[in-house]
PDB file of C-alpha atoms in Angstrom:
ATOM      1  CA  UNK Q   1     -12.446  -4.081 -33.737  1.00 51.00           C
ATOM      2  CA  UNK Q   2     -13.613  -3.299 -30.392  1.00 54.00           C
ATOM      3  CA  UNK Q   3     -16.967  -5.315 -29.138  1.00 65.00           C
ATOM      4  CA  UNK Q   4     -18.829  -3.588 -26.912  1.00 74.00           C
ATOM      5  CA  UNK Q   5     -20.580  -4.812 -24.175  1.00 81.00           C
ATOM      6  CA  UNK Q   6     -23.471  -3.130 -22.323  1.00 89.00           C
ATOM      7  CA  UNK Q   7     -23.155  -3.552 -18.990  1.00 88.00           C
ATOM      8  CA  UNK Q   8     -26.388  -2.377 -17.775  1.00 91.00           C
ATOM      9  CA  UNK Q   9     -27.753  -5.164 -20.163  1.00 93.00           C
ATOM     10  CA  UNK Q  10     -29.925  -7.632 -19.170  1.00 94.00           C
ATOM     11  CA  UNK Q  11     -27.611 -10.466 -20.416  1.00 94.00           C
ATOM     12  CA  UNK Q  12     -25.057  -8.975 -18.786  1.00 94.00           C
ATOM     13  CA  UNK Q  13     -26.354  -8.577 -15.903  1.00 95.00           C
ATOM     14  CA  UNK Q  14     -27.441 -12.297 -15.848  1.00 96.00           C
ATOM     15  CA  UNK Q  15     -24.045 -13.544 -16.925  1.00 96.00           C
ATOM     16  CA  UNK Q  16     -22.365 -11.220 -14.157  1.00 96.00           C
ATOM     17  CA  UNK Q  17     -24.414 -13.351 -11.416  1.00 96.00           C
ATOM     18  CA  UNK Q  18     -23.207 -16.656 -12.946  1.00 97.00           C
ATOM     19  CA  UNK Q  19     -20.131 -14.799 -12.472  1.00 97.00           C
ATOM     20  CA  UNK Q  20     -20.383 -14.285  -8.871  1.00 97.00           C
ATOM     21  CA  UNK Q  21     -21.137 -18.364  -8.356  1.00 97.00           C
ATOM     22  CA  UNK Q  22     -18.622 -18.935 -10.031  1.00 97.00           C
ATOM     23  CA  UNK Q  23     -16.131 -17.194  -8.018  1.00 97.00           C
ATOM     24  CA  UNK Q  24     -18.010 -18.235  -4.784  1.00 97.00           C
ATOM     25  CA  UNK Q  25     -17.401 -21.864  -6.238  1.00 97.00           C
ATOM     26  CA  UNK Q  26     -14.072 -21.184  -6.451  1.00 96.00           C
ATOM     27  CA  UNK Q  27     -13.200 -19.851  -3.224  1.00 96.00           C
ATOM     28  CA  UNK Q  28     -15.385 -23.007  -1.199  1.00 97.00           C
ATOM     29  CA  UNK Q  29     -13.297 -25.748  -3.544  1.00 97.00           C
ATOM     30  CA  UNK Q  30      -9.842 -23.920  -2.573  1.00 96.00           C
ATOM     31  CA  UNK Q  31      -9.867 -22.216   0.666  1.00 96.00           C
ATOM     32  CA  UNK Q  32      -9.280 -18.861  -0.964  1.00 96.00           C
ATOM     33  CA  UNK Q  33     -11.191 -15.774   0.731  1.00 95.00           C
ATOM     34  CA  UNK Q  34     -11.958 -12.901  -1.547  1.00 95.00           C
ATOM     35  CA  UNK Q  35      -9.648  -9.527  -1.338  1.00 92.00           C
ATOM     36  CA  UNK Q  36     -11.037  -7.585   0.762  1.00 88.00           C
ATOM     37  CA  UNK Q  37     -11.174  -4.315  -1.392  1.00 86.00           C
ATOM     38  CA  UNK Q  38     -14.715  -4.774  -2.790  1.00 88.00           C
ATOM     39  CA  UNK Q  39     -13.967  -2.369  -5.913  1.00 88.00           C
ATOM     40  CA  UNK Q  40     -11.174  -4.963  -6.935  1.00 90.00           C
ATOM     41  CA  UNK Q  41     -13.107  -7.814  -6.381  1.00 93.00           C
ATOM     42  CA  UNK Q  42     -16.266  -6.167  -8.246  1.00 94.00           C
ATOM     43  CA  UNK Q  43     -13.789  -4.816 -11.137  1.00 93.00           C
ATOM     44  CA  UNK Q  44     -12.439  -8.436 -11.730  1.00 93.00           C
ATOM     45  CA  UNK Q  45     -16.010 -10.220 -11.439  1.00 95.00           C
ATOM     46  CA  UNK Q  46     -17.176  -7.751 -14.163  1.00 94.00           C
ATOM     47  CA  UNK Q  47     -14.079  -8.608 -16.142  1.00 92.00           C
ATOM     48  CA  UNK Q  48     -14.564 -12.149 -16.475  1.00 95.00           C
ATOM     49  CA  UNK Q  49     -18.208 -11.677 -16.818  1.00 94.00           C
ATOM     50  CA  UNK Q  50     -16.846  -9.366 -20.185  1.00 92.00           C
ATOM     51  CA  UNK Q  51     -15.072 -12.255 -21.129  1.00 92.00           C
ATOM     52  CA  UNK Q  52     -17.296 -14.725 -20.883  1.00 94.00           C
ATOM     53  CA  UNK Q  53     -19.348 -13.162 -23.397  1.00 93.00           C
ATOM     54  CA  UNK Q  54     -16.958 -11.722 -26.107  1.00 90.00           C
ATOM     55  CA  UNK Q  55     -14.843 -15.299 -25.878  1.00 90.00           C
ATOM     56  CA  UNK Q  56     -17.108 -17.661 -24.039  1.00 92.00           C
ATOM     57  CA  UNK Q  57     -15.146 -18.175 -21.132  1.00 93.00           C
ATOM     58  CA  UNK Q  58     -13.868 -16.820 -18.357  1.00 95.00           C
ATOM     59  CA  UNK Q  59     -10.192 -15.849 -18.890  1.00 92.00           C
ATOM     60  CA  UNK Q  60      -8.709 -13.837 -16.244  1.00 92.00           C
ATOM     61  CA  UNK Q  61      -9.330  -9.530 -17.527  1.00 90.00           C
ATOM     62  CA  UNK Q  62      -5.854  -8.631 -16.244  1.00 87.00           C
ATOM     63  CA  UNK Q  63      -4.405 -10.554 -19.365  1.00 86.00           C
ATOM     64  CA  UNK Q  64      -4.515 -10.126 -23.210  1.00 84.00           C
ATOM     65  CA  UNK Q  65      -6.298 -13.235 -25.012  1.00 84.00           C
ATOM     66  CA  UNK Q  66      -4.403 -14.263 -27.527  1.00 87.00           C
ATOM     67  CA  UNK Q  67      -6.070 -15.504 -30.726  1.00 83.00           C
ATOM     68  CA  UNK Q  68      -8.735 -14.699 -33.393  1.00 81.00           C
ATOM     69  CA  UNK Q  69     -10.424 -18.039 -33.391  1.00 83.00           C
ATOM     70  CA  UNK Q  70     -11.788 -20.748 -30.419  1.00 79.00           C
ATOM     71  CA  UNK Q  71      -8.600 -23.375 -31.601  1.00 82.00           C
ATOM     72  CA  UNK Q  72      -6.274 -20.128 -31.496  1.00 84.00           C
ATOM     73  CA  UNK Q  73      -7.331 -18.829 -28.262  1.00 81.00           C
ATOM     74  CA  UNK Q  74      -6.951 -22.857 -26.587  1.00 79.00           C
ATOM     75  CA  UNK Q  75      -3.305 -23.101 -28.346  1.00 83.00           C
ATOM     76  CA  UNK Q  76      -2.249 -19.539 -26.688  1.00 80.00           C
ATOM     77  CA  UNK Q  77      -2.529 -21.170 -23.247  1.00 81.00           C
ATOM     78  CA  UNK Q  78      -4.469 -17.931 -22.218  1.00 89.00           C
ATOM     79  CA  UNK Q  79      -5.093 -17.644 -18.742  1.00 90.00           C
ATOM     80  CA  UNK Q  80      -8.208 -19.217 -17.621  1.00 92.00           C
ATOM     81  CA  UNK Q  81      -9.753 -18.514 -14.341  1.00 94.00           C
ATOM     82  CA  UNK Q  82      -8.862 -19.826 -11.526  1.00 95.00           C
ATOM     83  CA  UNK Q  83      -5.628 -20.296 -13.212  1.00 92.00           C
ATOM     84  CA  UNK Q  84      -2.656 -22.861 -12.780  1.00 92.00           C
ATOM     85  CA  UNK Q  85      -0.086 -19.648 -12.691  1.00 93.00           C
ATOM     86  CA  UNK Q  86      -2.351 -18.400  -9.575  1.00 94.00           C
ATOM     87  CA  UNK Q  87      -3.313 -22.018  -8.246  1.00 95.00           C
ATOM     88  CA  UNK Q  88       0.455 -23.402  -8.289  1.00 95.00           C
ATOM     89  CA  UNK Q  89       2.606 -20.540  -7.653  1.00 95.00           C
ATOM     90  CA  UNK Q  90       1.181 -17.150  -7.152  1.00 95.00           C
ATOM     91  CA  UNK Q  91      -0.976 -17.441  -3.852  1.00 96.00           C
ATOM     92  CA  UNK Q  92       1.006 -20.454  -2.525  1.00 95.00           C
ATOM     93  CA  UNK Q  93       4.000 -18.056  -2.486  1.00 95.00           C
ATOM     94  CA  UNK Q  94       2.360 -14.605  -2.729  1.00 94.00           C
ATOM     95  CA  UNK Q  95      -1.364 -15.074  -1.091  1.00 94.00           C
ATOM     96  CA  UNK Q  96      -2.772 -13.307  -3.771  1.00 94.00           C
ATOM     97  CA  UNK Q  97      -3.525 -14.038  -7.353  1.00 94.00           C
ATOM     98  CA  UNK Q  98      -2.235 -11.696  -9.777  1.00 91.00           C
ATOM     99  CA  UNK Q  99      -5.387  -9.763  -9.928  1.00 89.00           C
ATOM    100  CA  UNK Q 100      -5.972 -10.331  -6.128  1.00 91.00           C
ATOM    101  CA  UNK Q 101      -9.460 -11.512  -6.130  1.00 94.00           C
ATOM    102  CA  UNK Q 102      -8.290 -14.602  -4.581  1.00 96.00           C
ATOM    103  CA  UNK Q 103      -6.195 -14.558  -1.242  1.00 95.00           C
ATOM    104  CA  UNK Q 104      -5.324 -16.901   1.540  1.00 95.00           C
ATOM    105  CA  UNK Q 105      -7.511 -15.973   4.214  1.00 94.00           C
ATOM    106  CA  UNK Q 106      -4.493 -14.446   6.128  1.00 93.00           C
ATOM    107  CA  UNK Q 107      -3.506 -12.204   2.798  1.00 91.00           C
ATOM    108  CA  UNK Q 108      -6.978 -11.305   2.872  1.00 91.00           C
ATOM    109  CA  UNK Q 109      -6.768 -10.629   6.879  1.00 87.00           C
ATOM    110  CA  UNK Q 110      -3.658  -8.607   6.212  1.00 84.00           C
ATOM    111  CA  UNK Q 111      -5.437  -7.069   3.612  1.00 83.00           C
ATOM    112  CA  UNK Q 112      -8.269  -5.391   5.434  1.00 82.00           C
ATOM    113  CA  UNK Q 113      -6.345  -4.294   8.228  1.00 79.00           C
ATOM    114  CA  UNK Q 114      -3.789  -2.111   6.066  1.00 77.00           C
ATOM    115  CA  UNK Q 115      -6.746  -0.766   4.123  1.00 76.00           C
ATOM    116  CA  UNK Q 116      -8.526  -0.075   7.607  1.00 76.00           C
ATOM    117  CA  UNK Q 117      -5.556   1.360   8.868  1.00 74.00           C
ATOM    118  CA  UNK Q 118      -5.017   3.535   5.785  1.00 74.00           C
ATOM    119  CA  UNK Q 119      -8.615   4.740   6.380  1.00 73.00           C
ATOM    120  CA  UNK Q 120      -8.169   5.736  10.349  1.00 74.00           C
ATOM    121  CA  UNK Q 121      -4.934   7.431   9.129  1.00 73.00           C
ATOM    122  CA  UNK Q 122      -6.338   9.578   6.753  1.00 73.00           C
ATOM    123  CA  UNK Q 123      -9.846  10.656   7.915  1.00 70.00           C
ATOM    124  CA  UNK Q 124      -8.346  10.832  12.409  1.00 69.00           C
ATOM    125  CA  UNK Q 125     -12.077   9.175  12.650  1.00 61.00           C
ATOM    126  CA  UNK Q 126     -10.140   7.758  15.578  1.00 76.00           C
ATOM    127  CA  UNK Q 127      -6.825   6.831  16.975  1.00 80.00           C
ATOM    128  CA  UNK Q 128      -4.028   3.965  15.408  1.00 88.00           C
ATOM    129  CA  UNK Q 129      -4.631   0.743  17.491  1.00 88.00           C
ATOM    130  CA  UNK Q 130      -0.709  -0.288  18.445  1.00 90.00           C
ATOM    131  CA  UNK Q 131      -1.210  -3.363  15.292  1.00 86.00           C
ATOM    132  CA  UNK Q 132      -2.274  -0.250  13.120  1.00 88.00           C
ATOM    133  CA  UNK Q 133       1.080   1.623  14.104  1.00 92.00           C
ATOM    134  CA  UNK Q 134       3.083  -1.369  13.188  1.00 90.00           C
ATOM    135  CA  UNK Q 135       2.185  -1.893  10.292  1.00 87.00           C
ATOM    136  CA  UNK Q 136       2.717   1.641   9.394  1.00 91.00           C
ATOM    137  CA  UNK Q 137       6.079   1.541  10.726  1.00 94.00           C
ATOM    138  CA  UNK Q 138       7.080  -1.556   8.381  1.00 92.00           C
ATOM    139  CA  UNK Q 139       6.004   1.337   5.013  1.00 93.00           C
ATOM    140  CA  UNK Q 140       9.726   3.312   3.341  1.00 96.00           C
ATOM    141  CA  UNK Q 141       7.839   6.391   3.457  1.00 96.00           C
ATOM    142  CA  UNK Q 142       4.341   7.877   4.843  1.00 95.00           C
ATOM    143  CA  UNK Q 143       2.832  10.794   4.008  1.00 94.00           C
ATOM    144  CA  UNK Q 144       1.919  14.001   6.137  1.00 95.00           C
ATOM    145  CA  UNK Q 145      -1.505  12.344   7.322  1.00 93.00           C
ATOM    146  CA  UNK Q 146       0.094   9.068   8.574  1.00 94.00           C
ATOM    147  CA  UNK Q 147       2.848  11.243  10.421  1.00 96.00           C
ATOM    148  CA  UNK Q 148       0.517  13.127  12.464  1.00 95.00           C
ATOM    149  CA  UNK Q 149      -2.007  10.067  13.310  1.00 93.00           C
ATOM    150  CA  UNK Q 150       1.596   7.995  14.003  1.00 96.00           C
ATOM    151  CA  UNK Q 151       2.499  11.333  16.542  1.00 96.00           C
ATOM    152  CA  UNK Q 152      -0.456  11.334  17.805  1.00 93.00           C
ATOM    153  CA  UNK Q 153      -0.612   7.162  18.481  1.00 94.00           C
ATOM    154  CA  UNK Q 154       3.003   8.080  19.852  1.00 96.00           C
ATOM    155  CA  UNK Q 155       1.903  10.404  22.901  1.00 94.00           C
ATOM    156  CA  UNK Q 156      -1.113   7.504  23.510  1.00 92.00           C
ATOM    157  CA  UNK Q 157       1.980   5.183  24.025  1.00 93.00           C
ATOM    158  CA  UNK Q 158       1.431   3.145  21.483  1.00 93.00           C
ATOM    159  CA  UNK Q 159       4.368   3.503  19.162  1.00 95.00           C
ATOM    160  CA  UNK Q 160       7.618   4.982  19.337  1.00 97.00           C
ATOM    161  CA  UNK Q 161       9.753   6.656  16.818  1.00 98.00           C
ATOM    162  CA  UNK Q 162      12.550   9.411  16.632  1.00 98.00           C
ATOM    163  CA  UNK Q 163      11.715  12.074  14.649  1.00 98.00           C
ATOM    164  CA  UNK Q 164      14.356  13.895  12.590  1.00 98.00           C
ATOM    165  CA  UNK Q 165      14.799  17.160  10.956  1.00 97.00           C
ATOM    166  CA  UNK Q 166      17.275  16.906   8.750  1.00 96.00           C
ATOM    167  CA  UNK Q 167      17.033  20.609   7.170  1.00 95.00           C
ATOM    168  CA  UNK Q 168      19.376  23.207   8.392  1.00 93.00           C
ATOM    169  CA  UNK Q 169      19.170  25.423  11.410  1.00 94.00           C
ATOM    170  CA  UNK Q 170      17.477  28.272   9.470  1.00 94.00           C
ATOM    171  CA  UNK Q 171      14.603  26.200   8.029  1.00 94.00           C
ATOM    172  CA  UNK Q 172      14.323  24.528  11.827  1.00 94.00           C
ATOM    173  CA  UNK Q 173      13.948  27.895  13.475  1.00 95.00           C
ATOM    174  CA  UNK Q 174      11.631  29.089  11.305  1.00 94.00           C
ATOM    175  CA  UNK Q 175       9.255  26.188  11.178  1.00 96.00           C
ATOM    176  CA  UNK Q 176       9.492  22.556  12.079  1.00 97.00           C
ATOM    177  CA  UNK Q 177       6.851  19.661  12.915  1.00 98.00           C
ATOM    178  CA  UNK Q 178       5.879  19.642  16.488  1.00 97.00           C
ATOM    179  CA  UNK Q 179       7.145  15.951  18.408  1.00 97.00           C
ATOM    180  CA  UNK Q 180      10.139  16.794  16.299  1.00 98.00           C
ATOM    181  CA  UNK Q 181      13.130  14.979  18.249  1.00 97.00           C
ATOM    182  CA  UNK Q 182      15.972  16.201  17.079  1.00 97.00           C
ATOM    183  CA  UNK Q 183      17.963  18.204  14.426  1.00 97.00           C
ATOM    184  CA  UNK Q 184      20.364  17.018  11.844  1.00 96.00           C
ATOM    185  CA  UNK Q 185      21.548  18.879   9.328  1.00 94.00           C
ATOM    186  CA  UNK Q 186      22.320  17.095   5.798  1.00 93.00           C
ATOM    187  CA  UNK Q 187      25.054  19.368   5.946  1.00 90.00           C
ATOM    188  CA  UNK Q 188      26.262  18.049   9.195  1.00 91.00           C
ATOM    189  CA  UNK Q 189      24.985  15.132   8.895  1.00 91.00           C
ATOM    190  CA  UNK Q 190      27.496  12.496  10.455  1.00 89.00           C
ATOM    191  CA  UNK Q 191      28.619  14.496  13.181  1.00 91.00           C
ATOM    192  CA  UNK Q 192      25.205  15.669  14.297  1.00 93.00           C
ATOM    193  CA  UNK Q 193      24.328  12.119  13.966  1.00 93.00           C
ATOM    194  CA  UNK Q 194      26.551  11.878  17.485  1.00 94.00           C
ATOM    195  CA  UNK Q 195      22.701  12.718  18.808  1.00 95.00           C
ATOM    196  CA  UNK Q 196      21.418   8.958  17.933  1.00 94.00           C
ATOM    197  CA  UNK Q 197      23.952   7.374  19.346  1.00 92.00           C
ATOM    198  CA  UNK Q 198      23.185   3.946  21.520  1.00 92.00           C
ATOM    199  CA  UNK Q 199      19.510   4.715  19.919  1.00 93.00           C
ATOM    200  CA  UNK Q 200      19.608   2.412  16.921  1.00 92.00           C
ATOM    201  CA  UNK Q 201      17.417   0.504  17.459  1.00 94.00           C
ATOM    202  CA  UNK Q 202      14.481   2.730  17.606  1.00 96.00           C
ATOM    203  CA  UNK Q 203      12.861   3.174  14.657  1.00 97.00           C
ATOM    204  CA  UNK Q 204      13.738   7.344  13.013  1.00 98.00           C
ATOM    205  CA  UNK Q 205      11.321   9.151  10.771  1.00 98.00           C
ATOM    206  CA  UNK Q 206      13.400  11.701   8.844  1.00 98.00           C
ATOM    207  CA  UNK Q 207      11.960  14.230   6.926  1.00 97.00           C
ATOM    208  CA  UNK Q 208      13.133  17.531   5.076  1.00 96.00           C
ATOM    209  CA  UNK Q 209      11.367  20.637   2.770  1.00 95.00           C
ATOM    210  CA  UNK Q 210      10.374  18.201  -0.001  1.00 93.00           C
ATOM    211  CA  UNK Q 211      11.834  14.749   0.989  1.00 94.00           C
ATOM    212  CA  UNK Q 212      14.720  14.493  -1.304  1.00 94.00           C
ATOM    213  CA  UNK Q 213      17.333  15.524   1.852  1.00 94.00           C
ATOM    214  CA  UNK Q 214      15.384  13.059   4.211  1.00 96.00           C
ATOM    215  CA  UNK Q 215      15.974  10.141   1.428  1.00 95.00           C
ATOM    216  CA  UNK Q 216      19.636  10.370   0.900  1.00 94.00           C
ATOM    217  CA  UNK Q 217      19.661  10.791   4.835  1.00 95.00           C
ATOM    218  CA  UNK Q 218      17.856   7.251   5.085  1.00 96.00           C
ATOM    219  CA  UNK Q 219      19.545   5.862   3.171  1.00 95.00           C
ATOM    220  CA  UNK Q 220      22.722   6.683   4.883  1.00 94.00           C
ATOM    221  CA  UNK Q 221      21.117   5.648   8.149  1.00 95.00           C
ATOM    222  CA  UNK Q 222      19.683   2.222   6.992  1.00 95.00           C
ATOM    223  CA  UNK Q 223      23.410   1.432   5.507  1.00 93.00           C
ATOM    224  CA  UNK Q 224      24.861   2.517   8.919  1.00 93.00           C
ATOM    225  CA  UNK Q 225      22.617  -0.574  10.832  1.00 92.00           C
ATOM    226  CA  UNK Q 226      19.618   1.480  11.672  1.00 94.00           C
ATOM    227  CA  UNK Q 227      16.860  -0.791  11.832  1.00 91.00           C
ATOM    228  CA  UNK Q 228      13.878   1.221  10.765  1.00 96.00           C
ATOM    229  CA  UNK Q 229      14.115   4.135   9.273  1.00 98.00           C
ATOM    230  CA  UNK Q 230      10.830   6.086   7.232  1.00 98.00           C
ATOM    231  CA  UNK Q 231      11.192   9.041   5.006  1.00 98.00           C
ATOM    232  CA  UNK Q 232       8.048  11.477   5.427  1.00 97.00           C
ATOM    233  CA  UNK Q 233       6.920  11.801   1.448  1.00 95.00           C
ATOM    234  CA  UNK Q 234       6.901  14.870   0.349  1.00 94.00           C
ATOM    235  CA  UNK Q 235       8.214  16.685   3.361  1.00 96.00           C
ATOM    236  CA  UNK Q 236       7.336  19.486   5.272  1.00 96.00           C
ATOM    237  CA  UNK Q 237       5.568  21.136   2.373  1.00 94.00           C
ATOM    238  CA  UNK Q 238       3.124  18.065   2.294  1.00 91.00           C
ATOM    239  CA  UNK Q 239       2.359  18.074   6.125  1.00 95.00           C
ATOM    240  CA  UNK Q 240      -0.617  19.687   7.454  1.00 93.00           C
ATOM    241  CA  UNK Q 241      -0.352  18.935  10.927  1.00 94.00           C
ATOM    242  CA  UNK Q 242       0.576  21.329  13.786  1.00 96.00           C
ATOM    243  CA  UNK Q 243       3.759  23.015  13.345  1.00 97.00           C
ATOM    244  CA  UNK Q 244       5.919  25.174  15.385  1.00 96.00           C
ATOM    245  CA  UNK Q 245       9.029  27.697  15.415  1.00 95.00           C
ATOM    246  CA  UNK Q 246      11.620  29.232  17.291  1.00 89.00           C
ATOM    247  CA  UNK Q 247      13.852  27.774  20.019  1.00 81.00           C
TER     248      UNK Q 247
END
């Protein structure tokens, strides 16, 4: 049977500020900060405050509680927040808790700077800082938006990348992503690769159409002893940036 609990209640409501103490408490008595993405931190608060009421204490919402009875539930070993999983091994080794309410303040630091980052790189309310950039350049892949804010950082100077086409000469011709570096064909592949020589060490964002070409090209690259190299997700067909054709 499902209980139900209103969350608009009064009781609720009450219980969901004991909540919040709590979880202050928690974070004073270890040194933890709280994630920085409110809505997670919000979500897990209301959890336990859910679970505080149905069971009568706060076990962490990200995990089943086991048991139909009080003596069941406290034989099941059910996790009970803060709990010794996440105060022994997950943030010592991790930063985070396994529902990442509770960081290390430098997980949490982290934390708001990707999310920040991922916010400037979406909405171009304003150019990547150089930190922004290189944290971007750490991701596999990045989609169209993070491209053109990452081209964009790269004529401010503050990153730099090869990037490569690796369609054919057709597709190239007829439209390609402008900062494009070079060309190299999938069907060519290793002896247009001649093109990157002595540049290994910079990092390469490959793309194709749809990203499937670009991925078995990075992966060739990254086995060859290229340091970084980022697949554009989605391609070309994803990428709403400024384009351009022709020789």
């Amino acid at each position: 049977m499902i209980t139900k609990i209103d969350m608009n209640s009064p009781e609720f409501i009450a219980e969901f500020e004991k909540t919040e103490l709590f979880t202050d408490k928690v974070c004073a008595q270890f040194g933890f900060a709280y994630t920085p993405l409110e809505e997670v931190k919000e979500s897990i608060q209301q959890g336990l405050t859910r679970n505080k009421l149905i069971y009568g204490k706060r076990y962490c919402p990200c995990f089943m509680v086991i048991g139909n009875t009080l003596e069941e539930q406290a034989k099941a070993d059910n996790r009970l927040c803060p709990c010794t999983p996440a105060l022994s091994v997950e943030i010592p080794q991790h930063g985070k808790c396994h529902c990442t309410i509770f960081c290390t303040p430098e997980h949490a630091h982290e934390l708001a700077q990707a999310e920040n980052m991922e916010e400037v790189a979406h909405t171009h309310s304003r150019g990547l800082s150089k930190e922004e950039c290189e944290a971007l350049m750490k991701k596999e892949q990045v989609d169209g938006n993070e491209l053109e804010a990452l081209l964009e950082a790269r004529e401010q100077g503050c990153v730099k990348f090869n990037l490569v086409d690796t369609r054919e000469w057709m597709e190239w011709m007829s439209e390609r992503i402008k900062g494009t570096d070079f060309l190299i064909p999938t069907t060519s592949f290793h002896n247009a690769l001649s093109q990157l020589n002595g540049k290994e060490n910079t990092p390469v964002i490959v793309y194709c159409y749809s990203g499937s070409r670009s991925a078995y090209c990075q992966r060739i690259l990254k086995h060859m002893g290229y340091k970084t190299v980022i697949n554009l997700e989605y391609g070309i067909m994803a990428y709403d940036g400024e384009t351009e054709s022709g020789e």
